[in-house]
Short mmCIF file of C-alpha atoms and ligand atoms in Angstrom, two decimals:
data_model
loop_
_atom_site.label_atom_id
_atom_site.label_comp_id
_atom_site.label_asym_id
_atom_site.label_seq_id
_atom_site.Cartn_x
_atom_site.Cartn_y
_atom_site.Cartn_z
CA MET A 1 -323.12 18.36 141.08
CA LYS A 2 -324.64 15.45 143.04
CA ILE A 3 -322.79 12.25 142.07
CA THR A 4 -324.78 9.58 143.99
CA PHE A 5 -322.74 6.31 144.00
CA TRP A 6 -325.59 2.84 144.19
CA GLY A 7 -323.69 -0.47 142.66
CA ALA A 8 -320.19 -1.34 142.56
CA ALA A 9 -319.45 1.01 145.51
CA GLN A 10 -317.39 -1.26 147.93
CA THR A 11 -318.26 -4.44 146.25
CA THR A 12 -317.04 -5.74 142.42
CA THR A 13 -320.46 -6.12 140.65
CA GLY A 14 -323.42 -3.94 139.74
CA SER A 15 -321.40 -0.92 138.56
CA PHE A 16 -323.75 2.23 138.56
CA HIS A 17 -322.84 5.91 139.76
CA LEU A 18 -325.41 8.55 139.09
CA LEU A 19 -324.80 12.36 138.42
CA GLU A 20 -327.10 15.33 138.96
CA THR A 21 -326.79 18.49 137.87
CA ARG A 22 -328.90 21.73 137.31
CA GLY A 23 -332.12 19.45 136.72
CA THR A 24 -330.53 16.54 134.76
CA LYS A 25 -329.66 12.84 135.69
CA VAL A 26 -327.39 11.06 133.68
CA ALA A 27 -326.19 7.22 135.28
CA LEU A 28 -322.58 6.06 134.13
CA ASP A 29 -323.48 2.45 133.23
CA CYS A 30 -326.17 -0.17 134.46
CA GLY A 31 -324.37 -3.22 135.69
CA LEU A 32 -325.91 -6.21 137.07
CA PHE A 33 -325.46 -6.76 140.70
CA GLN A 34 -324.11 -10.75 141.07
CA GLY A 35 -324.21 -12.39 144.55
CA ARG A 36 -326.42 -14.52 146.30
CA ARG A 37 -330.01 -15.30 144.54
CA SER A 38 -331.48 -14.23 147.70
CA GLU A 39 -330.16 -10.82 147.28
CA PHE A 40 -330.00 -11.19 143.56
CA TYR A 41 -333.54 -9.77 142.46
CA GLU A 42 -333.83 -7.08 145.15
CA ARG A 43 -330.57 -5.61 144.27
CA ASN A 44 -330.93 -5.89 140.52
CA GLN A 45 -334.96 -4.18 141.51
CA SER A 46 -333.93 -1.13 142.73
CA PHE A 47 -332.85 2.58 141.97
CA PRO A 48 -331.50 5.66 143.52
CA CYS A 49 -334.16 7.17 141.47
CA PRO A 50 -337.33 6.39 139.01
CA PRO A 51 -335.67 5.39 135.79
CA LYS A 52 -338.04 7.98 133.94
CA ASP A 53 -336.49 10.38 135.67
CA VAL A 54 -332.86 9.63 134.11
CA GLU A 55 -332.27 11.61 130.69
CA THR A 56 -328.79 9.56 129.82
CA VAL A 57 -326.85 6.21 130.13
CA ILE A 58 -323.46 6.26 129.33
CA PHE A 59 -321.49 2.74 129.33
CA SER A 60 -317.85 1.95 130.16
CA HIS A 61 -317.77 -1.66 128.43
CA ALA A 62 -319.99 -4.60 127.55
CA HIS A 63 -319.04 -6.30 130.96
CA ILE A 64 -322.05 -7.84 132.21
CA ASP A 65 -321.77 -5.89 135.71
CA HIS A 66 -321.82 -3.07 133.93
CA ILE A 67 -324.57 -3.43 131.34
CA GLY A 68 -326.71 -6.40 132.79
CA ASN A 69 -329.03 -4.29 134.42
CA PHE A 70 -330.19 -2.24 131.72
CA PRO A 71 -332.87 -4.42 130.00
CA ASN A 72 -334.22 -4.07 134.03
CA PHE A 73 -333.80 -0.03 134.20
CA VAL A 74 -335.88 0.25 130.56
CA ARG A 75 -338.32 -2.25 131.81
CA GLN A 76 -339.18 0.20 134.82
CA GLY A 77 -339.32 3.10 132.87
CA PHE A 78 -336.01 4.71 131.73
CA ASN A 79 -336.84 5.91 127.96
CA GLY A 80 -333.31 8.04 126.68
CA ARG A 81 -330.02 7.57 124.78
CA ALA A 82 -327.90 4.77 125.76
CA PHE A 83 -324.40 5.86 125.20
CA ALA A 84 -321.25 3.74 124.02
CA THR A 85 -318.18 2.66 122.01
CA HIS A 86 -319.00 0.88 118.69
CA ALA A 87 -317.49 -2.57 120.07
CA THR A 88 -319.50 -1.85 123.43
CA MET A 89 -322.48 -1.78 121.47
CA ASP A 90 -322.13 -5.09 118.79
CA LEU A 91 -321.11 -7.07 122.65
CA ALA A 92 -324.26 -5.42 124.23
CA ARG A 93 -326.24 -7.27 121.47
CA ALA A 94 -324.73 -10.52 122.14
CA LEU A 95 -324.31 -10.16 125.79
CA LEU A 96 -328.00 -9.04 127.05
CA LEU A 97 -329.59 -11.51 125.00
CA ASP A 98 -327.96 -14.38 126.51
CA SER A 99 -328.30 -12.50 129.84
CA ALA A 100 -332.03 -12.39 128.91
CA PHE A 101 -331.71 -16.00 128.57
CA ILE A 102 -330.30 -17.05 131.72
CA GLN A 103 -332.78 -15.21 133.42
CA GLN A 104 -335.19 -17.13 131.84
CA LYS A 105 -333.60 -19.84 132.41
CA ASP A 106 -333.02 -19.48 135.72
CA THR A 107 -336.01 -18.59 137.21
CA GLU A 108 -338.12 -21.55 135.36
CA PHE A 109 -335.84 -23.27 137.64
CA VAL A 110 -336.22 -21.53 140.55
CA ASN A 111 -340.28 -21.77 140.39
CA LYS A 112 -339.58 -25.08 140.16
CA LYS A 113 -338.58 -25.85 143.10
CA ARG A 114 -341.34 -23.06 144.81
CA LYS A 115 -343.55 -24.61 143.27
CA LYS A 116 -342.62 -28.64 145.46
CA ARG A 117 -342.57 -25.55 148.27
CA ASP A 118 -346.61 -24.49 147.52
CA LEU A 119 -344.56 -21.30 146.89
CA PRO A 120 -345.77 -18.66 144.36
CA PRO A 121 -343.83 -18.77 141.30
CA VAL A 122 -341.23 -15.80 140.55
CA GLU A 123 -340.95 -13.45 137.40
CA PRO A 124 -337.38 -13.00 136.07
CA LEU A 125 -335.92 -9.56 136.15
CA TYR A 126 -336.31 -8.92 132.54
CA LEU A 127 -337.42 -10.63 129.22
CA VAL A 128 -335.90 -11.33 125.77
CA GLU A 129 -337.93 -8.87 124.84
CA ASP A 130 -336.84 -5.54 127.09
CA ALA A 131 -333.30 -6.82 126.43
CA GLU A 132 -334.44 -5.97 122.51
CA LYS A 133 -336.58 -2.97 123.19
CA ALA A 134 -332.80 -1.73 125.59
CA LEU A 135 -330.18 -2.33 122.49
CA GLU A 136 -332.78 -0.11 120.81
CA MET A 137 -331.67 3.10 122.42
CA PHE A 138 -328.13 2.40 121.72
CA VAL A 139 -326.35 5.04 120.16
CA GLY A 140 -322.63 4.03 119.12
CA ILE A 141 -319.38 6.46 119.25
CA GLY A 142 -316.37 6.54 118.18
CA TYR A 143 -313.27 6.73 120.37
CA TYR A 144 -312.04 11.02 121.25
CA LYS A 145 -315.27 12.32 119.06
CA TRP A 146 -316.96 15.08 121.52
CA PHE A 147 -320.47 14.39 122.13
CA CYS A 148 -323.12 16.48 124.16
CA PHE A 149 -326.06 14.82 125.11
CA ALA A 150 -327.97 16.62 128.02
CA GLU A 151 -328.14 19.46 129.06
CA GLY A 152 -324.45 20.66 130.65
CA PHE A 153 -322.80 17.26 130.04
CA CYS A 154 -320.61 16.63 127.10
CA GLY A 155 -318.78 13.59 126.51
CA LYS A 156 -315.87 11.96 125.02
CA PHE A 157 -314.43 8.36 125.21
CA LEU A 158 -310.65 7.18 125.77
CA ASP A 159 -309.16 3.50 125.50
CA ALA A 160 -309.84 1.84 128.79
CA GLY A 161 -307.35 -1.41 127.86
CA HIS A 162 -309.95 -3.51 129.85
CA ILE A 163 -311.72 -5.65 126.90
CA LEU A 164 -312.63 -4.79 123.38
CA GLY A 165 -314.61 -1.45 122.67
CA SER A 166 -313.77 -1.10 127.00
CA ALA A 167 -313.99 3.36 127.50
CA GLN A 168 -312.88 5.68 129.90
CA VAL A 169 -315.75 8.21 129.79
CA GLU A 170 -314.30 11.50 130.19
CA LEU A 171 -317.02 14.35 131.20
CA ASP A 172 -316.87 17.68 131.37
CA VAL A 173 -320.29 18.90 133.14
CA LYS A 174 -321.55 22.44 133.48
CA LEU A 175 -321.87 22.87 137.60
CA ASP A 176 -324.83 24.16 138.86
CA ASN A 177 -323.15 27.10 139.25
CA GLY A 178 -322.45 27.76 135.96
CA ARG A 179 -318.59 26.40 136.08
CA ASP A 180 -317.28 23.60 133.49
CA HIS A 181 -315.76 20.69 135.75
CA ARG A 182 -314.30 17.54 134.11
CA LEU A 183 -315.08 14.40 135.70
CA VAL A 184 -313.80 11.49 134.70
CA PHE A 185 -315.52 7.68 135.08
CA SER A 186 -312.24 4.65 134.54
CA GLY A 187 -314.42 2.27 133.77
CA ASP A 188 -312.43 -0.97 134.29
CA ILE A 189 -309.52 0.28 133.59
CA GLY A 190 -306.71 -3.13 131.65
CA ARG A 191 -303.31 -4.35 132.64
CA GLY A 192 -301.47 -3.11 129.44
CA GLY A 193 -298.49 -4.69 127.22
CA ARG A 194 -301.94 -6.88 125.96
CA GLU A 195 -302.07 -8.76 122.66
CA ILE A 196 -304.73 -7.60 120.93
CA LEU A 197 -305.84 -4.65 123.31
CA ARG A 198 -304.26 -1.20 123.48
CA ASP A 199 -302.83 0.25 126.89
CA PRO A 200 -304.95 2.65 128.37
CA GLU A 201 -304.19 5.94 127.63
CA THR A 202 -304.21 9.03 130.35
CA PRO A 203 -307.07 11.42 130.67
CA SER A 204 -305.66 15.53 131.06
CA GLU A 205 -307.42 17.69 133.06
CA VAL A 206 -309.23 15.41 135.16
CA GLU A 207 -310.83 17.68 139.01
CA THR A 208 -312.33 14.48 139.84
CA LEU A 209 -311.85 11.09 139.30
CA ILE A 210 -314.12 7.88 139.58
CA LEU A 211 -311.67 4.59 139.96
CA GLU A 212 -312.16 1.41 139.87
CA SER A 213 -309.78 -0.59 142.45
CA THR A 214 -310.36 -3.86 141.65
CA TYR A 215 -306.65 -5.21 142.37
CA GLY A 216 -305.61 -2.23 144.81
CA ASN A 217 -303.89 -4.54 147.32
CA ARG A 218 -302.61 -7.32 144.61
CA VAL A 219 -299.72 -7.37 142.42
CA SER A 220 -300.51 -10.35 139.61
CA GLU A 221 -298.05 -12.18 136.91
CA PRO A 222 -296.20 -10.14 134.77
CA THR A 223 -298.17 -10.63 130.95
CA ALA A 224 -294.49 -11.61 129.65
CA ASN A 225 -293.83 -14.80 128.47
CA LEU A 226 -297.70 -16.02 128.61
CA ARG A 227 -297.33 -17.71 125.05
CA GLU A 228 -294.39 -19.72 125.68
CA SER A 229 -295.99 -21.23 128.81
CA LEU A 230 -299.42 -21.87 127.13
CA ARG A 231 -296.82 -23.53 124.24
CA VAL A 232 -294.88 -25.15 126.90
CA ILE A 233 -298.39 -27.22 128.98
CA VAL A 234 -300.02 -27.50 125.63
CA GLU A 235 -296.78 -30.21 123.94
CA ARG A 236 -296.47 -31.30 126.81
CA VAL A 237 -300.45 -32.83 126.93
CA ALA A 238 -299.82 -33.59 123.59
CA ALA A 239 -297.02 -35.48 123.51
CA ARG A 240 -298.85 -37.73 126.45
CA GLY A 241 -301.70 -38.17 124.32
CA GLY A 242 -303.94 -35.94 126.71
CA LYS A 243 -306.48 -33.15 126.17
CA THR A 244 -305.68 -29.22 127.48
CA ILE A 245 -309.35 -28.08 129.03
CA ILE A 246 -309.50 -24.50 129.50
CA PRO A 247 -312.12 -22.95 130.60
CA ALA A 248 -312.61 -19.07 130.00
CA PHE A 249 -315.18 -16.49 129.62
CA SER A 250 -316.59 -16.20 126.30
CA VAL A 251 -315.37 -12.37 126.33
CA GLY A 252 -312.02 -11.84 125.79
CA ARG A 253 -309.86 -14.73 127.81
CA THR A 254 -311.06 -16.81 124.90
CA GLN A 255 -309.51 -14.42 121.83
CA GLU A 256 -306.87 -14.44 123.69
CA ILE A 257 -306.02 -17.70 124.24
CA VAL A 258 -306.59 -18.23 120.11
CA TYR A 259 -305.24 -15.33 119.47
CA GLN A 260 -301.96 -16.71 121.25
CA LEU A 261 -302.52 -20.33 119.98
CA ASN A 262 -303.16 -18.49 116.36
CA ASN A 263 -299.51 -16.96 116.61
CA LEU A 264 -298.38 -20.01 117.66
CA PHE A 265 -299.57 -22.10 114.88
CA ASN A 266 -297.69 -19.25 112.44
CA GLU A 267 -295.11 -19.87 113.80
CA GLY A 268 -294.65 -23.76 113.51
CA LYS A 269 -294.31 -23.92 116.79
CA LEU A 270 -297.92 -25.60 117.82
CA PRO A 271 -298.28 -28.90 117.61
CA ARG A 272 -300.64 -30.32 114.98
CA ILE A 273 -302.91 -31.59 116.71
CA PRO A 274 -307.37 -30.39 116.80
CA ILE A 275 -308.30 -27.18 118.85
CA TYR A 276 -311.85 -26.42 119.73
CA VAL A 277 -313.76 -23.78 120.85
CA ASP A 278 -317.19 -24.69 122.35
CA SER A 279 -319.13 -22.15 122.74
CA PRO A 280 -321.47 -20.19 121.11
CA LEU A 281 -321.54 -17.16 122.48
CA SER A 282 -317.61 -17.23 122.76
CA ALA A 283 -317.77 -17.80 118.48
CA ASN A 284 -320.34 -14.84 118.19
CA VAL A 285 -318.52 -12.48 120.58
CA THR A 286 -314.97 -13.94 118.03
CA GLU A 287 -317.68 -12.51 115.06
CA ILE A 288 -317.91 -9.18 116.62
CA PHE A 289 -314.16 -8.93 117.44
CA ARG A 290 -313.17 -9.24 113.76
CA LYS A 291 -315.30 -6.71 113.39
CA HIS A 292 -313.62 -4.08 115.12
CA PRO A 293 -310.07 -3.73 114.70
CA GLU A 294 -310.26 -0.14 115.00
CA CYS A 295 -310.12 -1.39 118.52
CA PHE A 296 -306.76 -3.11 117.95
CA ASN A 297 -303.25 -2.39 119.10
CA LEU A 298 -300.36 -1.95 116.36
CA PRO A 299 -298.54 -5.12 116.46
CA THR A 300 -302.43 -7.05 115.65
CA VAL A 301 -303.04 -4.03 113.05
CA GLU A 302 -299.89 -5.31 111.42
CA ALA A 303 -300.14 -9.26 112.13
CA LEU A 304 -303.35 -8.48 110.01
CA ARG A 305 -301.39 -7.15 106.92
CA SER A 306 -300.02 -11.26 106.75
CA ASP A 307 -302.22 -13.18 108.61
CA ASP A 308 -306.08 -11.60 107.61
CA ASP A 309 -307.78 -13.79 110.39
CA VAL A 310 -305.60 -13.95 113.62
CA PHE A 311 -308.50 -15.53 115.31
CA GLY A 312 -308.36 -18.52 113.31
CA PHE A 313 -306.37 -21.27 111.46
CA ALA A 314 -306.01 -24.43 110.11
CA SER A 315 -306.68 -26.71 113.26
CA LEU A 316 -309.29 -24.25 114.54
CA THR A 317 -312.68 -24.93 115.19
CA TYR A 318 -315.50 -23.28 116.56
CA ILE A 319 -318.42 -25.54 117.94
CA ARG A 320 -322.10 -23.78 117.48
CA ASN A 321 -324.46 -26.53 117.81
CA VAL A 322 -325.28 -29.14 120.79
CA GLN A 323 -324.62 -32.49 118.88
CA GLU A 324 -320.80 -31.24 117.60
CA SER A 325 -320.68 -30.24 121.23
CA MET A 326 -321.52 -33.88 122.39
CA ALA A 327 -319.55 -35.55 119.48
CA LEU A 328 -316.01 -34.15 121.28
CA ASN A 329 -317.09 -36.03 123.90
CA ASN A 330 -316.03 -39.01 121.96
CA HIS A 331 -312.53 -38.09 120.66
CA ASN A 332 -309.52 -40.24 121.31
CA GLY A 333 -306.64 -38.40 121.11
CA PRO A 334 -304.53 -35.37 122.27
CA CYS A 335 -306.76 -31.95 121.71
CA VAL A 336 -307.11 -28.16 123.14
CA ILE A 337 -310.84 -27.72 124.37
CA ILE A 338 -311.83 -24.36 125.17
CA SER A 339 -314.57 -23.37 126.57
CA SER A 340 -317.28 -21.80 129.10
CA SER A 341 -317.90 -20.88 132.09
CA GLY A 342 -314.43 -19.65 133.09
CA MET A 343 -315.07 -20.94 136.77
CA CYS A 344 -316.44 -23.63 135.45
CA GLU A 345 -319.63 -22.69 137.37
CA ALA A 346 -322.24 -23.68 134.20
CA GLY A 347 -321.91 -24.47 130.41
CA ARG A 348 -320.33 -26.73 127.99
CA ILE A 349 -317.26 -26.78 129.99
CA LEU A 350 -318.73 -29.11 132.69
CA HIS A 351 -319.30 -31.59 130.25
CA HIS A 352 -315.20 -31.39 129.51
CA LEU A 353 -313.96 -31.75 132.54
CA ARG A 354 -316.52 -35.14 133.12
CA ASN A 355 -315.02 -36.38 131.15
CA SER A 356 -311.28 -35.63 131.34
CA VAL A 357 -310.88 -35.10 135.73
CA HIS A 358 -310.04 -38.60 135.79
CA ASP A 359 -307.29 -39.65 133.01
CA LYS A 360 -303.79 -38.63 134.24
CA ARG A 361 -302.94 -37.24 130.59
CA ASN A 362 -305.15 -34.54 130.61
CA CYS A 363 -304.66 -31.36 131.85
CA VAL A 364 -307.16 -28.46 133.20
CA LEU A 365 -305.50 -25.26 132.92
CA PHE A 366 -307.37 -22.02 133.73
CA VAL A 367 -306.23 -18.41 132.82
CA GLY A 368 -308.77 -17.04 135.09
CA TYR A 369 -309.22 -15.99 138.43
CA GLN A 370 -311.31 -18.43 140.31
CA ALA A 371 -313.56 -17.13 143.09
CA GLU A 372 -314.51 -18.85 146.09
CA ASN A 373 -316.90 -22.02 146.16
CA THR A 374 -316.85 -22.23 142.45
CA LEU A 375 -316.03 -25.62 141.00
CA GLY A 376 -313.17 -24.01 139.41
CA ARG A 377 -311.37 -22.83 142.58
CA ARG A 378 -311.41 -26.40 144.25
CA LEU A 379 -309.27 -27.67 141.17
CA ILE A 380 -307.32 -24.87 141.38
CA ASP A 381 -307.04 -26.24 145.30
CA GLY A 382 -305.72 -29.27 144.14
CA GLU A 383 -309.24 -31.25 145.90
CA LYS A 384 -309.26 -34.95 144.87
CA ARG A 385 -312.81 -35.31 144.67
CA VAL A 386 -315.13 -32.90 143.24
CA LYS A 387 -318.39 -32.78 141.71
CA ILE A 388 -320.07 -32.76 138.66
CA PHE A 389 -324.00 -32.56 137.33
CA GLY A 390 -323.98 -33.49 141.23
CA GLU A 391 -322.12 -37.06 140.80
CA ASP A 392 -318.70 -37.49 142.82
CA HIS A 393 -315.72 -37.87 140.29
CA ILE A 394 -311.90 -38.62 141.38
CA VAL A 395 -309.25 -36.15 140.07
CA GLN A 396 -306.29 -37.49 137.97
CA CYS A 397 -305.82 -34.70 135.86
CA GLU A 398 -303.05 -32.08 136.01
CA ILE A 399 -304.50 -28.79 137.09
CA GLN A 400 -302.46 -25.60 135.77
CA SER A 401 -303.00 -21.61 136.11
CA LEU A 402 -301.49 -19.01 134.36
CA GLN A 403 -302.79 -16.21 135.60
CA GLY A 404 -301.13 -13.67 133.63
CA PHE A 405 -304.21 -13.19 131.65
CA SER A 406 -305.97 -10.74 134.04
CA GLY A 407 -308.34 -7.43 132.65
CA HIS A 408 -307.84 -5.77 135.45
CA ALA A 409 -304.35 -3.33 136.31
CA ASP A 410 -302.97 -4.70 139.02
CA MET A 411 -301.96 -2.65 142.54
CA ASN A 412 -298.52 -1.47 140.46
CA GLU A 413 -300.26 -0.97 137.49
CA LEU A 414 -303.23 0.76 139.04
CA HIS A 415 -300.57 3.27 140.93
CA ASP A 416 -298.57 4.34 137.80
CA TYR A 417 -302.12 5.05 136.56
CA VAL A 418 -302.98 7.39 139.34
CA PHE A 419 -299.18 9.15 138.86
CA ARG A 420 -300.06 9.35 135.26
CA VAL A 421 -303.16 11.34 135.21
CA HIS A 422 -301.89 13.69 138.35
CA ALA A 423 -299.24 14.40 135.75
CA ARG A 424 -301.48 15.53 133.04
CA SER A 425 -303.79 17.03 136.03
CA GLY A 426 -301.83 18.76 138.81
CA ASN A 427 -303.59 20.55 140.79
CA LEU A 428 -306.58 20.43 139.12
CA LEU A 429 -307.07 16.78 140.43
CA GLN A 430 -309.18 17.53 143.97
CA ARG A 431 -310.73 13.94 144.70
CA ILE A 432 -310.85 10.66 143.67
CA PHE A 433 -313.53 8.71 144.65
CA LEU A 434 -312.90 4.48 144.02
CA VAL A 435 -315.13 2.19 143.43
CA HIS A 436 -315.49 -1.52 141.98
CA GLY A 437 -313.40 -3.04 145.02
CA GLU A 438 -313.63 -4.16 147.87
CA PRO A 439 -312.55 -2.34 150.80
CA GLU A 440 -309.52 -4.55 151.84
CA ALA A 441 -308.55 -3.50 148.46
CA GLN A 442 -309.83 0.19 148.87
CA GLU A 443 -308.43 1.16 151.36
CA PRO A 444 -304.65 0.29 151.16
CA PHE A 445 -304.79 2.21 147.60
CA ALA A 446 -306.54 5.10 149.19
CA GLU A 447 -303.60 5.41 152.20
CA TRP A 448 -301.15 4.59 149.39
CA ILE A 449 -302.83 7.99 147.03
CA ARG A 450 -303.45 10.13 150.06
CA THR A 451 -299.53 9.37 151.21
CA HIS A 452 -298.51 10.34 148.00
CA PHE A 453 -300.70 13.02 146.44
CA ASP A 454 -302.64 15.87 148.30
CA VAL A 455 -305.90 15.43 146.36
CA LYS A 456 -309.47 13.96 148.96
CA VAL A 457 -309.98 10.56 148.34
CA VAL A 458 -313.12 8.48 149.24
CA VAL A 459 -314.67 5.25 148.80
CA PRO A 460 -317.94 5.43 148.87
CA LYS A 461 -320.73 3.58 149.97
CA ARG A 462 -323.74 2.24 148.62
CA GLY A 463 -326.54 5.41 148.01
CA GLU A 464 -324.16 7.69 149.75
CA THR A 465 -324.18 11.36 147.69
CA PHE A 466 -321.32 13.11 147.16
CA GLU A 467 -321.49 17.23 145.90
CA ILE A 468 -319.04 18.50 143.87
CA THR A 469 -318.95 22.72 143.96
ZN1 ZN B 1 -314.22 -5.20 132.89
#
């Protein structure tokens, strides 16, 4: 079998790995490369082989850097089947249509600028109709069910505990020499001990492991007490008549915050103030969460017995339409507004920040990682003057950050995962490929594995191919 690493190789975006045995090609993930606009188009257009030659794509989870280039893959000729868990399939519908819409809007904006410079227009990476065609190719498979999908390939999904529907892909592959080989693709691994989602499971008898390494060198804050920290902030800000503005991604983070607030509400610990989730995509994704209790952990399933909607309570309103969102600008008095995007780069959150940052009664509460050069990072770094919609704003509100909500296992949790896989695989475990990480996180992680286990560890580059015999 040959494995070619194409995306998420020494980077954390554009996940795509190609397997080939006995003339059959199977892709793991088909994610969008998200980076500088100059690289975006070219990187996403190129694949290691013509898409029509690939028989099957298997998706680990529905984050856009794992599924977001699939409509383009289909547009370029892929005509096979795409396997994913049921929840991933439902999330893919919401996210790929949203992504296609964004591609089209973004291209309109770019083409306006190009026209001024007398440059020819560019095409969007894909259209809504390509996303619709791609969605027809999905086949939903439950966790733990073996499915044989191509000559020499059988697979099974194990929970990865990262986002709703996230899976580790366990594959039994018939090698060119006729021997069976177990390969596991971890997808993105969650932290464990989380609200809503189950802990990541441990695959067994693994021979080759393709493992994510996002936080291979970083320890995250513990997950305990996030609810209490959230309560303290919301209560303090409400008591002084302020608004708590929470920038949060639509998938996962928003539902986690809502779930925590729901529990605080049930416990009578939430101040009696209105709470708004202002994002149509977040509202749609929350609907998908409600439909997939099979992905929940035991405490959440038990909570559902006494509370049939853990993502809704009396003081919470989901806002879809633009007029209602704009009306929030005139809201006086304390409230909580959860809106996207999570790094404050686009979306409705910008309107709420524009209206709030100058008032010292308010608080902007970050619950996720803020990348460099984003408005979110500038606010967290304490900049006192920021640009929002091209205008200068003086920041006088409180800025807070609760970082334990991360969806990725940290360094210690990744170490623990490798220990567990090794314990269940023993000498069978021959090699680990580290993907989905920056080299500064991957190298120390690779070194740690080499010192603890007799296993070959490789940090593949984009385009590198390895032979497994
Ligand atoms: Zn992910």
